[in-house]
XYZ file of C-alpha atoms in Angstrom:
281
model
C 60.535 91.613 87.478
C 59.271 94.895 88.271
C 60.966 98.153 89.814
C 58.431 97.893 92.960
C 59.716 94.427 93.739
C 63.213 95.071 93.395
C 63.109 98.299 95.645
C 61.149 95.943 98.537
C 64.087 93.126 98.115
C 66.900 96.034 98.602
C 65.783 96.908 101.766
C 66.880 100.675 101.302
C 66.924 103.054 104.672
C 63.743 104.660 104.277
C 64.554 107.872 103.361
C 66.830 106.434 100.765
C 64.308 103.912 99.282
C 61.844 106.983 99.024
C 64.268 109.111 97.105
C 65.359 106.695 94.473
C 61.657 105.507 93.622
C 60.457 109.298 93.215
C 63.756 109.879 90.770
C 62.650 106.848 88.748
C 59.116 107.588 88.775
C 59.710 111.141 87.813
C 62.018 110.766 85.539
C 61.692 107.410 84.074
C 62.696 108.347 80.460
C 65.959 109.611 81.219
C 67.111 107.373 83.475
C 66.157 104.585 81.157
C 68.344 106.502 78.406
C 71.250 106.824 81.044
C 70.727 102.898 81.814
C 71.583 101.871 78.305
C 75.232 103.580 78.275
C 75.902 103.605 82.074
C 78.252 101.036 81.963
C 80.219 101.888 78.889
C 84.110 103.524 79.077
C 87.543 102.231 79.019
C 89.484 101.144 82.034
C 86.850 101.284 84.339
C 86.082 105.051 83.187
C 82.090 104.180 83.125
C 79.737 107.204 82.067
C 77.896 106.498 85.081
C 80.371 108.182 86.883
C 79.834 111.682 85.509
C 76.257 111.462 86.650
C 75.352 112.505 90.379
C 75.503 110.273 93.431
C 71.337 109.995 93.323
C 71.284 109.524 89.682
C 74.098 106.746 89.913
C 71.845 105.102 92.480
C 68.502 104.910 90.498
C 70.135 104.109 87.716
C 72.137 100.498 89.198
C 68.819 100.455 90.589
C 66.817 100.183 87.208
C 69.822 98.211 85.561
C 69.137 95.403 88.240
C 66.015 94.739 86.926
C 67.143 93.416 83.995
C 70.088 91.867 85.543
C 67.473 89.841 87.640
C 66.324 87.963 84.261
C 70.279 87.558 83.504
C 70.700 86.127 86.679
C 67.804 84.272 86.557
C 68.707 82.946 83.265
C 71.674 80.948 84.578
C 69.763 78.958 86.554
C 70.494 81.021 90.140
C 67.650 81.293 93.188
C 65.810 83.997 94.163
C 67.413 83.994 97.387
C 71.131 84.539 95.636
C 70.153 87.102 93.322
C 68.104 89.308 96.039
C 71.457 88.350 98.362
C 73.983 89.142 95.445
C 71.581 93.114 94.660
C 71.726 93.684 98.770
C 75.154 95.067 98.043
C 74.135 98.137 96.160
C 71.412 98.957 99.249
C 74.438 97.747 101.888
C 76.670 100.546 99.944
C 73.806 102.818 99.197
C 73.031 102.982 103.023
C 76.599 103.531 104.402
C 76.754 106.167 101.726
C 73.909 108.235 103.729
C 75.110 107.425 106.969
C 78.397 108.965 105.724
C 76.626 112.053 103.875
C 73.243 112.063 105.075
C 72.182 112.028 101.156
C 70.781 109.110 98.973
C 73.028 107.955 96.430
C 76.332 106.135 95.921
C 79.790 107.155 95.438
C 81.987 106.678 92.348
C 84.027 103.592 93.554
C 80.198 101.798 94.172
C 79.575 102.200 90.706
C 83.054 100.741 89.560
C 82.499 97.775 91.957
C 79.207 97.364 90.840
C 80.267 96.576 87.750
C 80.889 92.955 88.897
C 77.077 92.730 89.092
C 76.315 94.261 85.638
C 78.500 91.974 84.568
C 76.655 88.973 86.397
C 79.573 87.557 88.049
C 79.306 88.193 91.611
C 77.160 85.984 93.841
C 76.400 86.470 97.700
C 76.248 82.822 98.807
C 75.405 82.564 102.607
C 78.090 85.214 104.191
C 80.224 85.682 101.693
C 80.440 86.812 98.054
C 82.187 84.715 95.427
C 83.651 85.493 91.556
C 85.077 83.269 89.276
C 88.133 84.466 88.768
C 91.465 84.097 87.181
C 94.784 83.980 89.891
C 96.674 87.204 89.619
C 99.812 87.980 91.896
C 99.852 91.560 92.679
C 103.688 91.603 92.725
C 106.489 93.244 90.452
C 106.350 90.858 87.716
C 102.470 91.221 87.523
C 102.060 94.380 88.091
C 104.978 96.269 87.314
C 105.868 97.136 91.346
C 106.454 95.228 94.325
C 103.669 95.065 96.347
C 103.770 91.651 97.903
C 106.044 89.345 96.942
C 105.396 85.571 96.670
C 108.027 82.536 96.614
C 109.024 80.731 93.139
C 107.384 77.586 94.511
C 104.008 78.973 95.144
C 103.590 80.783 91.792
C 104.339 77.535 90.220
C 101.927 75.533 92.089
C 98.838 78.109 91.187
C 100.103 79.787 87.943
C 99.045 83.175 87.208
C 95.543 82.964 85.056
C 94.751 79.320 87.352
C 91.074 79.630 87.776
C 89.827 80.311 91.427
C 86.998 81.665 92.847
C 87.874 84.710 94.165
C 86.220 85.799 98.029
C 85.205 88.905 99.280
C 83.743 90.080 103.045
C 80.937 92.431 103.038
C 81.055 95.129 106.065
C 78.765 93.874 108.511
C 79.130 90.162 107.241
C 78.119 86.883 109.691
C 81.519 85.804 110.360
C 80.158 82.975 112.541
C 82.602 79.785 111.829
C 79.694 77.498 111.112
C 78.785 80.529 108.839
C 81.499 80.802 107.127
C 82.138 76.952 106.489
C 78.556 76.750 105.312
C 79.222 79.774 102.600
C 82.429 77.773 101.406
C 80.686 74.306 101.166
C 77.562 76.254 99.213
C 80.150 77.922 96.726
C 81.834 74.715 95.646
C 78.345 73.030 94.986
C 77.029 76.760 93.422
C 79.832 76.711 91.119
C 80.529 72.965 89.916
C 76.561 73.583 89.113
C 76.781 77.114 87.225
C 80.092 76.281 85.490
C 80.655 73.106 84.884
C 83.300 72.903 82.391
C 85.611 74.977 84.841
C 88.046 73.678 87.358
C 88.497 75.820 89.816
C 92.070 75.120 92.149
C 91.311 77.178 94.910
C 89.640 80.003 96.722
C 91.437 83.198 96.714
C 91.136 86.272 99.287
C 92.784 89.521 99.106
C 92.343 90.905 102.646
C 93.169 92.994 105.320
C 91.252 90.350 107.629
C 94.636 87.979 106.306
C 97.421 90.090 107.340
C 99.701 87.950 109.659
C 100.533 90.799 111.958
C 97.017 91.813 113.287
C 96.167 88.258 113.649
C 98.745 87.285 116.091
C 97.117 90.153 118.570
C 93.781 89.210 118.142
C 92.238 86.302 120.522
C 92.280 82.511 119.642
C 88.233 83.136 119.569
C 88.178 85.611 116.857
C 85.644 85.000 114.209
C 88.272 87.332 111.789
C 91.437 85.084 113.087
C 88.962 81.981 112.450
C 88.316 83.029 109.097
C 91.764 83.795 108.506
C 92.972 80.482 109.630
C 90.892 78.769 106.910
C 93.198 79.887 104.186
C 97.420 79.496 103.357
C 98.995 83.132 103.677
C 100.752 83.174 100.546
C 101.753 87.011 100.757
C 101.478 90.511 102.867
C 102.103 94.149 102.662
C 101.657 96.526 105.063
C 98.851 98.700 103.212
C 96.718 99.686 105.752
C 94.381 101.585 104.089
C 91.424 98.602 103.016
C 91.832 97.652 107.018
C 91.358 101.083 108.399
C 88.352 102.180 105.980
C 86.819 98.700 107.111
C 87.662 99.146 111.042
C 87.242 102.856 111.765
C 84.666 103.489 108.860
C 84.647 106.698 107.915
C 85.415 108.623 111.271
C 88.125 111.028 111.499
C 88.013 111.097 115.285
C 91.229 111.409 116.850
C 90.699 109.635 119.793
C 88.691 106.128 120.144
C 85.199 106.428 120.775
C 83.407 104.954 124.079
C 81.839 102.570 122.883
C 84.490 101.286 120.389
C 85.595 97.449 119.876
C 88.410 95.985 120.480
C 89.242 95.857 117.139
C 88.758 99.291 116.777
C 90.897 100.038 119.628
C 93.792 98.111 118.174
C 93.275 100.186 115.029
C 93.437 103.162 116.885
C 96.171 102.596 119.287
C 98.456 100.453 116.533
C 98.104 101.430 113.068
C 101.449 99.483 112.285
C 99.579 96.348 113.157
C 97.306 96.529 110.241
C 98.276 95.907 106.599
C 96.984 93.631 103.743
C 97.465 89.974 102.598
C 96.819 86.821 100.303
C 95.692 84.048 101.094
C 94.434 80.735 98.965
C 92.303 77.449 100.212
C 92.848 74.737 97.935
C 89.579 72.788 96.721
């Protein structure tokens, strides 16, 4: 795999593709030294981070070159790997919309880590993990943050393996879509890991949160989505849903040309919060 055909698969904004090929190009050698360490650091503290946003970018950029061979190596398509690697150009290109700079911010390069580590996969609309079942409440993590019934905990025991779900900004949330990403996974991941039961999907999301769902219409691809999964748990931590919704404007008033969902955001922060949710398979 070679740097020219990765950069043509990431579909970069132009001005950001540019940038990050001349940093390689010109300065190859060190980004290939920063590439071997960039990942290494305790508790997420990766030495990637102390780099600058442009110099984080080419860097994931180089690293995915060899992480095409490691993906490769499993025995995953083309179309999945260049699918799965579209995440750091979807990130890299909300970064300059945000900044009007190439390069990505420090929480990309802690997410990204799920690629590095090859266990991320972008299968039709969604992206998938194998994954362990955690509940984020008081006995997990030390503070109540959701709070989940005796009965359910014992039915998918913390550490159950699941395959964990996550929504990309921008994602087709189209039912048949969606379904068609779900049946994919199961087949993608009986095939990949074979010796592994997974019991369910799992989905931490402010697309789940009870409250917004009952205002939105019966039609709504989210409250579709939504509907697909058993709401295990909720909190009313807004923050994922309003960095989703609103993006990153810090307009006071709602735009003209805003969507309904962005008007409820707007006009009814209260309604939006964060969830659980699990689909048995």
């Amino acid at each position: 795999m070679t740097l020219e055909k990765i950069i043509s698969e990431l579909h970069y904004e132009k001005y950001v593709e540019q940038s990050v090929f001349k940093k390689i190009k010109k300065d190859e050698k060190t980004i290939k030294e920063i590439a071997k360490t960039a990942y290494q650091g305790e508790n997420f503290d990766f030495a990637l981070l102390k780099r600058m946003p442009l110099t984080r970018l080419s860097v994931v950029t180089y690293l995915l070159i060899r992480k095409y061979d490691e993906y490769s190596t499993k025995g995953i398509t083309d179309e999945i790997i260049f699918d799965t690697f579209e995440d750091v150009s979807l990130r890299a290109n909300l970064y300059y919309k945000k900044t009007g700079k190439a390069g990505i911010s420090k929480d990309d390069v802690i997410w990204f880590r799920h690629i590095m580590n090859v266990s991320i996969f972008k299968i039709g609309s969604l992206q998938f993990q194998p994954f362990e079942m955690i509940y984020l409440d008081e006995d997990t993590i030390g503070e109540p943050y959701m709070a989940f019934t005796k009965e359910q905990k014992e039915s998918l025991p913390n550490g159950s393996p699941v395959i964990n779900c996550h929504i990309q900004r921008g994602a087709d949330l189209n039912p048949k879509s969606v379904e068609l990403s779900f049946q994919k996974a199961k087949v993608f991941f009986s095939e990949i890991y074979p010796k592994q039961e997974y019991k369910a999907f799992l989905c931490y999301s402010w697309m789940l949160y009870p409250p917004m769902l009952e205002k939105l219409s019966e039609k709504s691809n989210i409250k579709l989505f939504a509907d697909k999964f058993f709401i295990i748990g909720d909190c009313p931590d807004s923050e994922q849903a309003t960095e989703f919704i609103l993006g990153y404007s810090k307009r006071k008033v709602i735009p003209e040309n805003a969507s309904s969902l962005q008007k409820l955001a707007f006009e009814h922060p209260e309604w939006l919060g964060f969830a659980c949710g699990i689909m048995w398979i």
